mmCIF file of C-alpha atoms and ligand atoms in Angstrom:
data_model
loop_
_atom_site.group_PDB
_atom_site.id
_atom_site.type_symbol
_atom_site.label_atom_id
_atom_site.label_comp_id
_atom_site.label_asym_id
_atom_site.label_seq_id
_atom_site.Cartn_x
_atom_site.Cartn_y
_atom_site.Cartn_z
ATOM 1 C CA UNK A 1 0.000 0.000 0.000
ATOM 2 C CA UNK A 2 1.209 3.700 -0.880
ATOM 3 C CA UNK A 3 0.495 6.800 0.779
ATOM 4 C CA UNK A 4 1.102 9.814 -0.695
ATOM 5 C CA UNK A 5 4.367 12.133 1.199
ATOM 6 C CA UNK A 6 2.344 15.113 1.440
ATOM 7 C CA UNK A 7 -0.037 13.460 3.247
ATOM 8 C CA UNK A 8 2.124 11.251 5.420
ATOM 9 C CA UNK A 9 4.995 12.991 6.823
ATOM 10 C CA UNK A 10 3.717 15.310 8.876
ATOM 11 C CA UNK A 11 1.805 12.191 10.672
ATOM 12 C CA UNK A 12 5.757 10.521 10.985
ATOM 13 C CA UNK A 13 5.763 10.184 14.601
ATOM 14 C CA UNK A 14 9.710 10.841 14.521
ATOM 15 C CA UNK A 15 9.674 14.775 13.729
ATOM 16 C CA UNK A 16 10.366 17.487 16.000
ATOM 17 C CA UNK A 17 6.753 19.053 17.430
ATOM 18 C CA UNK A 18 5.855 21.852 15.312
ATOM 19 C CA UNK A 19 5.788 24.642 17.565
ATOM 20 C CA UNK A 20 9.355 24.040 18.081
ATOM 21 C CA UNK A 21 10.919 23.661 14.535
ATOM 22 C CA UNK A 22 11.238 27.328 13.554
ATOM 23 C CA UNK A 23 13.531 28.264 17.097
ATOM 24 C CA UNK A 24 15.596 25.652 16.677
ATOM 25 C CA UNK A 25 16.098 26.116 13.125
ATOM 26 C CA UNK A 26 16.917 29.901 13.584
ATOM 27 C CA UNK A 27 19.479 28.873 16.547
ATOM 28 C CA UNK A 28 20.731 26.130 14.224
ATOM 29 C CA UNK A 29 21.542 28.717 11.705
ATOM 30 C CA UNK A 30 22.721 31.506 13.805
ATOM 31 C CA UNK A 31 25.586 28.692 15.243
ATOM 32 C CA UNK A 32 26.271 27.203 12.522
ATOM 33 C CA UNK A 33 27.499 31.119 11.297
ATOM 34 C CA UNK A 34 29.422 31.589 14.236
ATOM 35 C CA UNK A 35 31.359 28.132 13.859
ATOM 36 C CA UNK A 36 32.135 28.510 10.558
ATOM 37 C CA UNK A 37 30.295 25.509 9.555
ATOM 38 C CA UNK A 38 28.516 23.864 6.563
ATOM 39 C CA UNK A 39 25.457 21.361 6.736
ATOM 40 C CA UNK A 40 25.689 18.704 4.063
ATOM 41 C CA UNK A 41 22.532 16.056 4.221
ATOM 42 C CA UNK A 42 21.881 12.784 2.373
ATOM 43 C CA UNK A 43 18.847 13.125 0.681
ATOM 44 C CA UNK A 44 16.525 10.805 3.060
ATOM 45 C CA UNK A 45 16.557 12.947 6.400
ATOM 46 C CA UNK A 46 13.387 14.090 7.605
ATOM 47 C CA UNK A 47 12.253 17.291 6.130
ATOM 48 C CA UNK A 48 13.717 19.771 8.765
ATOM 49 C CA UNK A 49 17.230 19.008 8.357
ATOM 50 C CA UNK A 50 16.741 18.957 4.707
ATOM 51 C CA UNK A 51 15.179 22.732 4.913
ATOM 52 C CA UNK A 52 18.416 23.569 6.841
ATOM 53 C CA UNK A 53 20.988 21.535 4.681
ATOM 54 C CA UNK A 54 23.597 24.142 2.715
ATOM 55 C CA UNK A 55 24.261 21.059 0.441
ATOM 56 C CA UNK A 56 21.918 18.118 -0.053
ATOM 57 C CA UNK A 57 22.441 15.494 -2.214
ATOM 58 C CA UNK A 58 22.837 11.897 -3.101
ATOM 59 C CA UNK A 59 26.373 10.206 -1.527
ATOM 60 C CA UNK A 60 28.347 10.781 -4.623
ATOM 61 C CA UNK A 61 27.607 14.831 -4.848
ATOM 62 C CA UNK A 62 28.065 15.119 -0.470
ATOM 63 C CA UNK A 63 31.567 13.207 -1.418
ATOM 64 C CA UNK A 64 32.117 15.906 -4.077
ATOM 65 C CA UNK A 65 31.029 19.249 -1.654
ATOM 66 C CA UNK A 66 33.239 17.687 1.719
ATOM 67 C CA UNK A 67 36.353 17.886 -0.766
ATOM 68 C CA UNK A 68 35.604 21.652 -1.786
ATOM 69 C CA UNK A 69 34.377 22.974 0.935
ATOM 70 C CA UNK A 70 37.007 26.000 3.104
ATOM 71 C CA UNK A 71 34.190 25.679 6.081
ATOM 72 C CA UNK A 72 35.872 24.829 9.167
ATOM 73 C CA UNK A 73 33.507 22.148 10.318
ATOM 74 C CA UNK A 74 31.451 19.918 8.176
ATOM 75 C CA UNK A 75 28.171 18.691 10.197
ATOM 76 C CA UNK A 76 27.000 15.221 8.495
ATOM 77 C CA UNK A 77 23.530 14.911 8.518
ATOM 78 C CA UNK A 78 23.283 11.193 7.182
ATOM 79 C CA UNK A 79 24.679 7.619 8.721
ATOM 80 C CA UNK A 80 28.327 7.003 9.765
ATOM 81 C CA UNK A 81 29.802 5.976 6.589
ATOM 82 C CA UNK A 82 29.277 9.138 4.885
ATOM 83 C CA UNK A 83 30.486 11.350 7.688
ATOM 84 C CA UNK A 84 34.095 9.621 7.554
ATOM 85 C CA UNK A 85 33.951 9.491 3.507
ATOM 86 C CA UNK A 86 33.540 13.393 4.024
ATOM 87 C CA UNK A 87 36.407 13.302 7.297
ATOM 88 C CA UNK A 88 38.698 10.670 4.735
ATOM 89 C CA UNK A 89 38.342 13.592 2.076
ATOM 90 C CA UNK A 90 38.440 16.341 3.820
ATOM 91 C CA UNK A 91 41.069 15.118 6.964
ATOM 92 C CA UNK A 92 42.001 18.526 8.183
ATOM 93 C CA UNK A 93 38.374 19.912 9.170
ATOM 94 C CA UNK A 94 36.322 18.406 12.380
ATOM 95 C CA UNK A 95 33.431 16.386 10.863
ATOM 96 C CA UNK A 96 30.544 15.827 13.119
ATOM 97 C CA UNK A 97 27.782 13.599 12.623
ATOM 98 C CA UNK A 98 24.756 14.560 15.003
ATOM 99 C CA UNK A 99 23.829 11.246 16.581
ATOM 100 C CA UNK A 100 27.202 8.899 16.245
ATOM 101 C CA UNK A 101 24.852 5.650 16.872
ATOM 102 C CA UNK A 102 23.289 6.185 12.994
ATOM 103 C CA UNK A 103 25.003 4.048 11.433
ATOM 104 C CA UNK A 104 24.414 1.629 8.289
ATOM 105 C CA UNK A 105 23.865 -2.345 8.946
ATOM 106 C CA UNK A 106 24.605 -2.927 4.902
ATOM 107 C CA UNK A 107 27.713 -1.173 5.917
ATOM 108 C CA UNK A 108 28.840 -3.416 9.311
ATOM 109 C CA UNK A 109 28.012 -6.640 7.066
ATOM 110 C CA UNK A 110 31.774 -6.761 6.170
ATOM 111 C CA UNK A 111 35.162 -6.079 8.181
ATOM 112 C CA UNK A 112 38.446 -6.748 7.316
ATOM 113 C CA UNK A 113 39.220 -9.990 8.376
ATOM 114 C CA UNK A 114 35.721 -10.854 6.144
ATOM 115 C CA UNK A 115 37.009 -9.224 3.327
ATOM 116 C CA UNK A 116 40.367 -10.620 3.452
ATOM 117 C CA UNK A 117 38.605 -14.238 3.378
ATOM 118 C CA UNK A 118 36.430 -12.810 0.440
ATOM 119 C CA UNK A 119 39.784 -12.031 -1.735
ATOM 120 C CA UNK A 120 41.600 -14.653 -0.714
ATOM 121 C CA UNK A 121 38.666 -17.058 -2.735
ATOM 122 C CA UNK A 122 38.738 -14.890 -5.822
ATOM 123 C CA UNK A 123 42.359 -14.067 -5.907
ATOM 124 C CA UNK A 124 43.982 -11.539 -8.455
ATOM 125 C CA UNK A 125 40.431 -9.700 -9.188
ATOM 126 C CA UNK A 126 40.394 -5.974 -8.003
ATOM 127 C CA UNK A 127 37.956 -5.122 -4.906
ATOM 128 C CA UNK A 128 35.128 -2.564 -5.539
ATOM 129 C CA UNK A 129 33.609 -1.353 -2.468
ATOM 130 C CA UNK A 130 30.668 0.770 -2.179
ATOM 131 C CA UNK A 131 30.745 3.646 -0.199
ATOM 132 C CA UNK A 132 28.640 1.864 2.120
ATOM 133 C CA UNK A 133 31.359 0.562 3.723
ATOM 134 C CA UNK A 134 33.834 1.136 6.847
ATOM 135 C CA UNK A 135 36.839 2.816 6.749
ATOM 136 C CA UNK A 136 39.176 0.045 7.716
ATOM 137 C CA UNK A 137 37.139 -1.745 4.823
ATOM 138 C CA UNK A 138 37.758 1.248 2.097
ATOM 139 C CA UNK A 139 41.354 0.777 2.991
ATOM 140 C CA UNK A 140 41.796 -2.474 1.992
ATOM 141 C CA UNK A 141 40.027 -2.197 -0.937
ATOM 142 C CA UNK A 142 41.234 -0.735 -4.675
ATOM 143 C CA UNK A 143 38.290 1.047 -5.466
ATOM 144 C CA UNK A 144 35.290 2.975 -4.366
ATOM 145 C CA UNK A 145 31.789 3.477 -5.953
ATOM 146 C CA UNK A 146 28.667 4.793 -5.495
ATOM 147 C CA UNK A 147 24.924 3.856 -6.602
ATOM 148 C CA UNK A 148 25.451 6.783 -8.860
ATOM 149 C CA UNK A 149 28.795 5.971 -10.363
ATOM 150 C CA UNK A 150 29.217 2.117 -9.950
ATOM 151 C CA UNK A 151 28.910 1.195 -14.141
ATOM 152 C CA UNK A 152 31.629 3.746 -15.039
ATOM 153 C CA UNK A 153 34.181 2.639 -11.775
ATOM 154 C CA UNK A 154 33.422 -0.962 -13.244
ATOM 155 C CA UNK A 155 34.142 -0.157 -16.532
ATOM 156 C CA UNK A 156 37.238 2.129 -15.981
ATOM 157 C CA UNK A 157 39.234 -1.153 -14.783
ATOM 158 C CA UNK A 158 40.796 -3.098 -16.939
ATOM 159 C CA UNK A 159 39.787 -6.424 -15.421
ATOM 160 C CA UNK A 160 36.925 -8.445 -16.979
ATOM 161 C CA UNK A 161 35.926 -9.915 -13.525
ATOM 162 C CA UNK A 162 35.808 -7.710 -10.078
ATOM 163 C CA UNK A 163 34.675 -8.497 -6.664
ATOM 164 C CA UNK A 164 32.046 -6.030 -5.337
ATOM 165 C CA UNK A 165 31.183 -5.123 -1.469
ATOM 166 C CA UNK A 166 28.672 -5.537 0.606
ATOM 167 C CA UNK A 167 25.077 -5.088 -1.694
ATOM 168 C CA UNK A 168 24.683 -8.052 -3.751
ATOM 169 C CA UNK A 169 22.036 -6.320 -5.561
ATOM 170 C CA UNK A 170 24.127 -3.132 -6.779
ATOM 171 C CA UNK A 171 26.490 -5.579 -7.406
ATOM 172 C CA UNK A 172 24.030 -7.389 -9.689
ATOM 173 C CA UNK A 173 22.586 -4.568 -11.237
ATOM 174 C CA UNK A 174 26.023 -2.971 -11.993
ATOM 175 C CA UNK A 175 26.787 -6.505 -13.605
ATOM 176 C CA UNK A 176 23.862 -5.807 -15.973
ATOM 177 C CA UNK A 177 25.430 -2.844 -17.054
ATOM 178 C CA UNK A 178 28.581 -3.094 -17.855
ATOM 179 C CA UNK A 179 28.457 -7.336 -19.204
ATOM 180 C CA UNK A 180 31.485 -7.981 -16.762
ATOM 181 C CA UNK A 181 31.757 -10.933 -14.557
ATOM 182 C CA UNK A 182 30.916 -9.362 -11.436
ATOM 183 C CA UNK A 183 31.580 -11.396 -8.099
ATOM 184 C CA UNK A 184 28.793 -10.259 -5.357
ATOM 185 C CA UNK A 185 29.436 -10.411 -1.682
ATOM 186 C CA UNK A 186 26.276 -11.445 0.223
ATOM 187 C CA UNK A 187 25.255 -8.298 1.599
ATOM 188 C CA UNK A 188 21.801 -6.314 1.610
ATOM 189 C CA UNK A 189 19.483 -3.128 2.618
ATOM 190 C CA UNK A 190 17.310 -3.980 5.330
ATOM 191 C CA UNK A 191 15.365 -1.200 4.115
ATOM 192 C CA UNK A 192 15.258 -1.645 0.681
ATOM 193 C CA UNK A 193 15.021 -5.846 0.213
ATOM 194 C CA UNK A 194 11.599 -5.621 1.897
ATOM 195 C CA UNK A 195 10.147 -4.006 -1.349
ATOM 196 C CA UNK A 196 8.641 -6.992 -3.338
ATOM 197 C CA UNK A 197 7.495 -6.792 -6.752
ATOM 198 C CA UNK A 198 3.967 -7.803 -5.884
ATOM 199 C CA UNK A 199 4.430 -4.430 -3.782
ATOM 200 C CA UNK A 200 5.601 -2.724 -6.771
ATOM 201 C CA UNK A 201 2.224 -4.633 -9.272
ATOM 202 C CA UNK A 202 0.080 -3.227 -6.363
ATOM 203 C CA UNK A 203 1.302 0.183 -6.536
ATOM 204 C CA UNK A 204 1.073 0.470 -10.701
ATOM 205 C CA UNK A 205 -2.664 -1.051 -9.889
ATOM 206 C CA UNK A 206 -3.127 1.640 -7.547
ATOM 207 C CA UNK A 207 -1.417 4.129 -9.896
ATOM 208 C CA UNK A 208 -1.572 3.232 -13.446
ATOM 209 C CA UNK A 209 -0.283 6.718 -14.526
ATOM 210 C CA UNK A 210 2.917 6.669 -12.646
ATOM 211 C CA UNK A 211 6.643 6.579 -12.935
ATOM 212 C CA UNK A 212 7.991 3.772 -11.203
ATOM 213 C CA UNK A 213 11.501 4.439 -9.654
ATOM 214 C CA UNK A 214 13.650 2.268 -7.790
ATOM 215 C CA UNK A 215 16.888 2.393 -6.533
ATOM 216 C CA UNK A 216 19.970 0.032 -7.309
ATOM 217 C CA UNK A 217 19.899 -1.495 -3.598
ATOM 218 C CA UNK A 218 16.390 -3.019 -4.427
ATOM 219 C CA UNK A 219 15.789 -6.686 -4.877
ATOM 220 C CA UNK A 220 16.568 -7.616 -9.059
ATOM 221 C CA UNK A 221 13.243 -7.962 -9.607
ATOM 222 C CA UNK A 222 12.053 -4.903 -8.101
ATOM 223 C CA UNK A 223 14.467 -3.139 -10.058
ATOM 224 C CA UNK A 224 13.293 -4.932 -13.291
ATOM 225 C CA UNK A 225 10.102 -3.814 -13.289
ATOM 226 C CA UNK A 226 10.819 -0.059 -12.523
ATOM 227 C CA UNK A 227 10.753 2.732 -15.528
ATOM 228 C CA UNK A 228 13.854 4.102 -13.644
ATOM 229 C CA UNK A 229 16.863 2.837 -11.825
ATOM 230 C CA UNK A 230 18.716 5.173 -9.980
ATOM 231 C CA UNK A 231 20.604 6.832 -7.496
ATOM 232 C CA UNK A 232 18.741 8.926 -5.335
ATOM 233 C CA UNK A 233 19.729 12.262 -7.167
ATOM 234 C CA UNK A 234 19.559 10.363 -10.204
ATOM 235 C CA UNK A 235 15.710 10.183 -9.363
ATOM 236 C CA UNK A 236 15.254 12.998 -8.353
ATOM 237 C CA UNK A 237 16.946 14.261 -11.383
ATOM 238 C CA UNK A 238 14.587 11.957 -13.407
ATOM 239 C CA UNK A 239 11.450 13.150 -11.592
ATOM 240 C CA UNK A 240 12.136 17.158 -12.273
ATOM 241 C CA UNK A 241 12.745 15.712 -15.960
ATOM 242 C CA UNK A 242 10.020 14.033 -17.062
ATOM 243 C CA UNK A 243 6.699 15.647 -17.634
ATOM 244 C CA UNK A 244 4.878 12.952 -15.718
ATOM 245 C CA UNK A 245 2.624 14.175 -13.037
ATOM 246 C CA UNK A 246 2.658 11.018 -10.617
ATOM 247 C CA UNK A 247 5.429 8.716 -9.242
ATOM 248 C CA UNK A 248 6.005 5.637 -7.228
ATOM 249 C CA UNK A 249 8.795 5.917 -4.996
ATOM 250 C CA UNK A 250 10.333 2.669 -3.875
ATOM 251 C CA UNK A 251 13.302 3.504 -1.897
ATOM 252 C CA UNK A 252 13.662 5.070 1.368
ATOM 253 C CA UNK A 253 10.557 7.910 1.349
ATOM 254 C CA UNK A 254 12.756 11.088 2.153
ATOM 255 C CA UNK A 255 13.751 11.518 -1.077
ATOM 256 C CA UNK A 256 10.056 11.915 -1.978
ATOM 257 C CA UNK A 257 9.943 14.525 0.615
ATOM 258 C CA UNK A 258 12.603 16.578 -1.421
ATOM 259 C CA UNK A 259 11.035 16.058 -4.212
ATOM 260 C CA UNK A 260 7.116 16.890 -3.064
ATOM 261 C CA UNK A 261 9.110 20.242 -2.595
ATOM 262 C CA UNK A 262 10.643 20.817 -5.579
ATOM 263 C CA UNK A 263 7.469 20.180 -7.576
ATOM 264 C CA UNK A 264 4.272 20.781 -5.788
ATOM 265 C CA UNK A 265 2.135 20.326 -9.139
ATOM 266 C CA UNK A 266 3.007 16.712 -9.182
ATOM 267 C CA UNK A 267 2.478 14.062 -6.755
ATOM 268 C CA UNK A 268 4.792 11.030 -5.142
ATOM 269 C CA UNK A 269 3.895 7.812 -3.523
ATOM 270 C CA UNK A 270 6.115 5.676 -1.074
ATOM 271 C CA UNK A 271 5.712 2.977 0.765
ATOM 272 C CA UNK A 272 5.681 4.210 4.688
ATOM 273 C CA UNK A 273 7.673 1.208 5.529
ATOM 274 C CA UNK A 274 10.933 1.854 3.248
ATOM 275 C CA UNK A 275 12.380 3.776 6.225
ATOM 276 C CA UNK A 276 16.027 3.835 7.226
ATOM 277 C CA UNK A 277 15.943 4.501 10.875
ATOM 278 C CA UNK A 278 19.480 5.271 11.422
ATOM 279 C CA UNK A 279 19.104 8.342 8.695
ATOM 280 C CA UNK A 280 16.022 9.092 10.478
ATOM 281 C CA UNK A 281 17.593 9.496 13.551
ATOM 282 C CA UNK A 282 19.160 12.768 13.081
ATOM 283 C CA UNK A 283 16.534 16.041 14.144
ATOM 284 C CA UNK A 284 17.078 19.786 15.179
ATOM 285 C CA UNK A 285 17.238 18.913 18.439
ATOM 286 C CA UNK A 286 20.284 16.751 18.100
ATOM 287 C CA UNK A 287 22.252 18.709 15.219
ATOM 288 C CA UNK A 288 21.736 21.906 17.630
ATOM 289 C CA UNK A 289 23.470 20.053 20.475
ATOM 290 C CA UNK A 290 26.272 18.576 18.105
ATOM 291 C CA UNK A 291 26.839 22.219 16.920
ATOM 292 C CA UNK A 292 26.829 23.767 20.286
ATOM 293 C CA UNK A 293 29.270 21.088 21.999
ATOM 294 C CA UNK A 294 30.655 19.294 19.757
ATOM 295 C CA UNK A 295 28.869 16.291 19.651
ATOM 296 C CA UNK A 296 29.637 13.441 17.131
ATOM 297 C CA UNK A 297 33.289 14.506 16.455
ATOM 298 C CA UNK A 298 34.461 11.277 13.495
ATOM 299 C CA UNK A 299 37.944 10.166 14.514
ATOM 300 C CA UNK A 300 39.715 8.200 12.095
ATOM 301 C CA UNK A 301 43.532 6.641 12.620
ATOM 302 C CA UNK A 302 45.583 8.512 10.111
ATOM 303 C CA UNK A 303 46.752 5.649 8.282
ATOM 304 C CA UNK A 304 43.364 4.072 8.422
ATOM 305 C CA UNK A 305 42.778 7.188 6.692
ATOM 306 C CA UNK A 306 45.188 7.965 4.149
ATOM 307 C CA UNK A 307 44.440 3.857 2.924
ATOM 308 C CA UNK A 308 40.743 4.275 2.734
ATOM 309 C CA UNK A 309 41.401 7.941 0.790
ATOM 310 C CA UNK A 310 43.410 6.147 -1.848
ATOM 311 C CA UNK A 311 40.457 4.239 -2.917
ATOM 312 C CA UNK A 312 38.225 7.147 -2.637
ATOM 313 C CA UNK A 313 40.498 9.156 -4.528
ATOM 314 C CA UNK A 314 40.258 6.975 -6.978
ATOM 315 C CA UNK A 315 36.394 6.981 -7.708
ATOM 316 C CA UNK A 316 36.491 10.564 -7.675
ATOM 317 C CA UNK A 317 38.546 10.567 -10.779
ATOM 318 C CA UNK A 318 36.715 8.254 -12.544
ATOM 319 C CA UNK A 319 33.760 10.625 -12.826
HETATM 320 P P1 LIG B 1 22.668 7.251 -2.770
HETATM 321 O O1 LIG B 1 24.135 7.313 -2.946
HETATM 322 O O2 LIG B 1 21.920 6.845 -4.003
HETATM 323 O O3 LIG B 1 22.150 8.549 -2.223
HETATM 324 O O4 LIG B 1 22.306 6.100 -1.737
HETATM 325 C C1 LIG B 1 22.858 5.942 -0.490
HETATM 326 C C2 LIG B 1 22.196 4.913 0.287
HETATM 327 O O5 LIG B 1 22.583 4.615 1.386
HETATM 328 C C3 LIG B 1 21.060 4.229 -0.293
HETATM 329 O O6 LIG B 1 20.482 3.380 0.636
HETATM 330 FE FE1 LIG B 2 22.358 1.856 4.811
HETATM 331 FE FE2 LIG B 2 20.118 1.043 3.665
HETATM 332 FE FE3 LIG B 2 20.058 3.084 5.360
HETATM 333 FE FE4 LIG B 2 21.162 3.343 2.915
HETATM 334 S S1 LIG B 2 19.009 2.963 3.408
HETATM 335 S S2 LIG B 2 22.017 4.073 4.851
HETATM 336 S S3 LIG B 2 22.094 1.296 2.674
HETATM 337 S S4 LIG B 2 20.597 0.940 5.838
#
């Protein structure tokens, strides 16, 4: 069943109360001046920190602005991964990330020592890791990629068979693509497997004149029988594009929120269950407190770091 965003989020039981937001917004803003900081958020965060964001964005683009930015403090609103891809790119600013517990369980479903065991069955193939990933795990692996950029990082190495990490469904999507050999480790969304495509055949019922859009992380048959695969800027891209009026949403529902703003002539439909509650844990409440005392700070041992940047570095020039 889909519920249209408009008509849902304000019901989401996770926001801060009304009466509240505008304060704490306008004390947000006023510190984050005086601290010299910027806000980057991932495009699923509840609608207040996306109102507040300086840059928001898919986790290719928030790479991109934590390289450029001269702010002296980068607050993450997003999950743990992407706060120390922005620290691993940007080493000599403090990175915060509001609550330090939001983290990503696709991204703690390989470590090291896992990974090690993974290469040591496929030996002499290069290592593509999403960004999804650890630090320790970005430094022992050759390559980074993103939902957004994962064909051309394939494609730009010269091998004809590559071992991917952790989502076994980008992994098999990305194989699609580019008609390399692809080796998948066995890793997942909890968010995103629970979409089924009888979900997705009730929602065209329901909907016969939308767009359906998925993202990469869905199951392969989800992603089958979507009009449009995609990162999440890439759909949001897709859905200021087209001249559709009405689109079905499968992936996590804040991205529907951004784009219920964008265009208020056309309408979007998620499924109220495709929630990540780690990026849903971040709210004014607790980016105020992160920006008043330095809550969140992400710490990573410098040649942890200078490893992992290597393979970031890397993606980055691919694209
Ligand atoms: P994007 O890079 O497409 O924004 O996705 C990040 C993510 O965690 C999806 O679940
Ligand atoms: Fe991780 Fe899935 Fe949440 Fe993305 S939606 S941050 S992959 S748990």
């Amino acid at each position: 069943m889909t519920v249209e965003i408009r008509e849902y989020v304000e019901q989401y039981p996770g926001q801060t109360p009304l009466p509240l937001r505008a304060e704490l917004a306008a004390a947000i803003q006023d510190l984050k001046r005086s601290r010299g900081a910027v806000i980057l958020a991932h495009n699923y965060q509840l609608p207040e920190i996306q109102d507040l964001a300086d840059y928001l964005g898919d986790s290719l683009e928030l790479s991109r602005k934590a390289a450029a930015t001269e702010a002296n403090m980068i607050v993450f609103c997003g999950v743990h991964f992407m706060a120390q891809t922005a620290k691993i790119l940007s080493p000599q600013r403090l990175v915060l990330l509001p609550d330090p517990a939001a983290g990503c369980p696709m991204a703690d479903m390989i470590n090291p020592s896992q990974l090690a065991a993974f290469r040591a069955k496929y030996p002499g193939r290069p290592v593509v890791a999403y960004v999804n990933t650890t630090a320790e795990v970005k430094a022992d692996s050759d390559i980074c990629c993103t939902s957004a950029n994962s064909v051309r990082v394939v494609e730009s190495l010269p091998d004809d068979e590559v071992l991917f990490i952790p989502d076994r469904y980008l992994a098999e999507w990305t194989q699609k693509q580019t008609g390399k050999r692809i080796i998948g480790y066995p890793g997942f969304c909890p968010t995103h497997i629970p979409l089924t495509l009888e979900m997705i055949q009730e929602a065209r019922a329901e909907h016969p004149q939308a767009v359906v859009m998925c993202h990469p992380e869905c199951r392969p048959e989800v992603s089958e029988a979507a009009d449009v695969v995609a990162s999440t800027s890439g759909m949001l891209r897709a859905a200021r594009e087209r001249p559709d009026k009405e689109f079905v949403i499968a992936t996590e529902w804040g991205l529907a929120c951004r784009m219920a703003k964008d265009d208020p002539a056309k309408r979007f439909y998620v499924f109220p269950d495709a929630v990540c509650p780690n990026m849903k844990r971040i709210t004014l409440p607790k980016l105020l407190a992160s920006l008043q005392d330095t809550i969140g700070e992400i710490e990573i041992p410098p040649e942890v770091l200078e490893q992992a940047r290597g393979a970031v570095e890397r993606m980055l020039a691919v694209v």
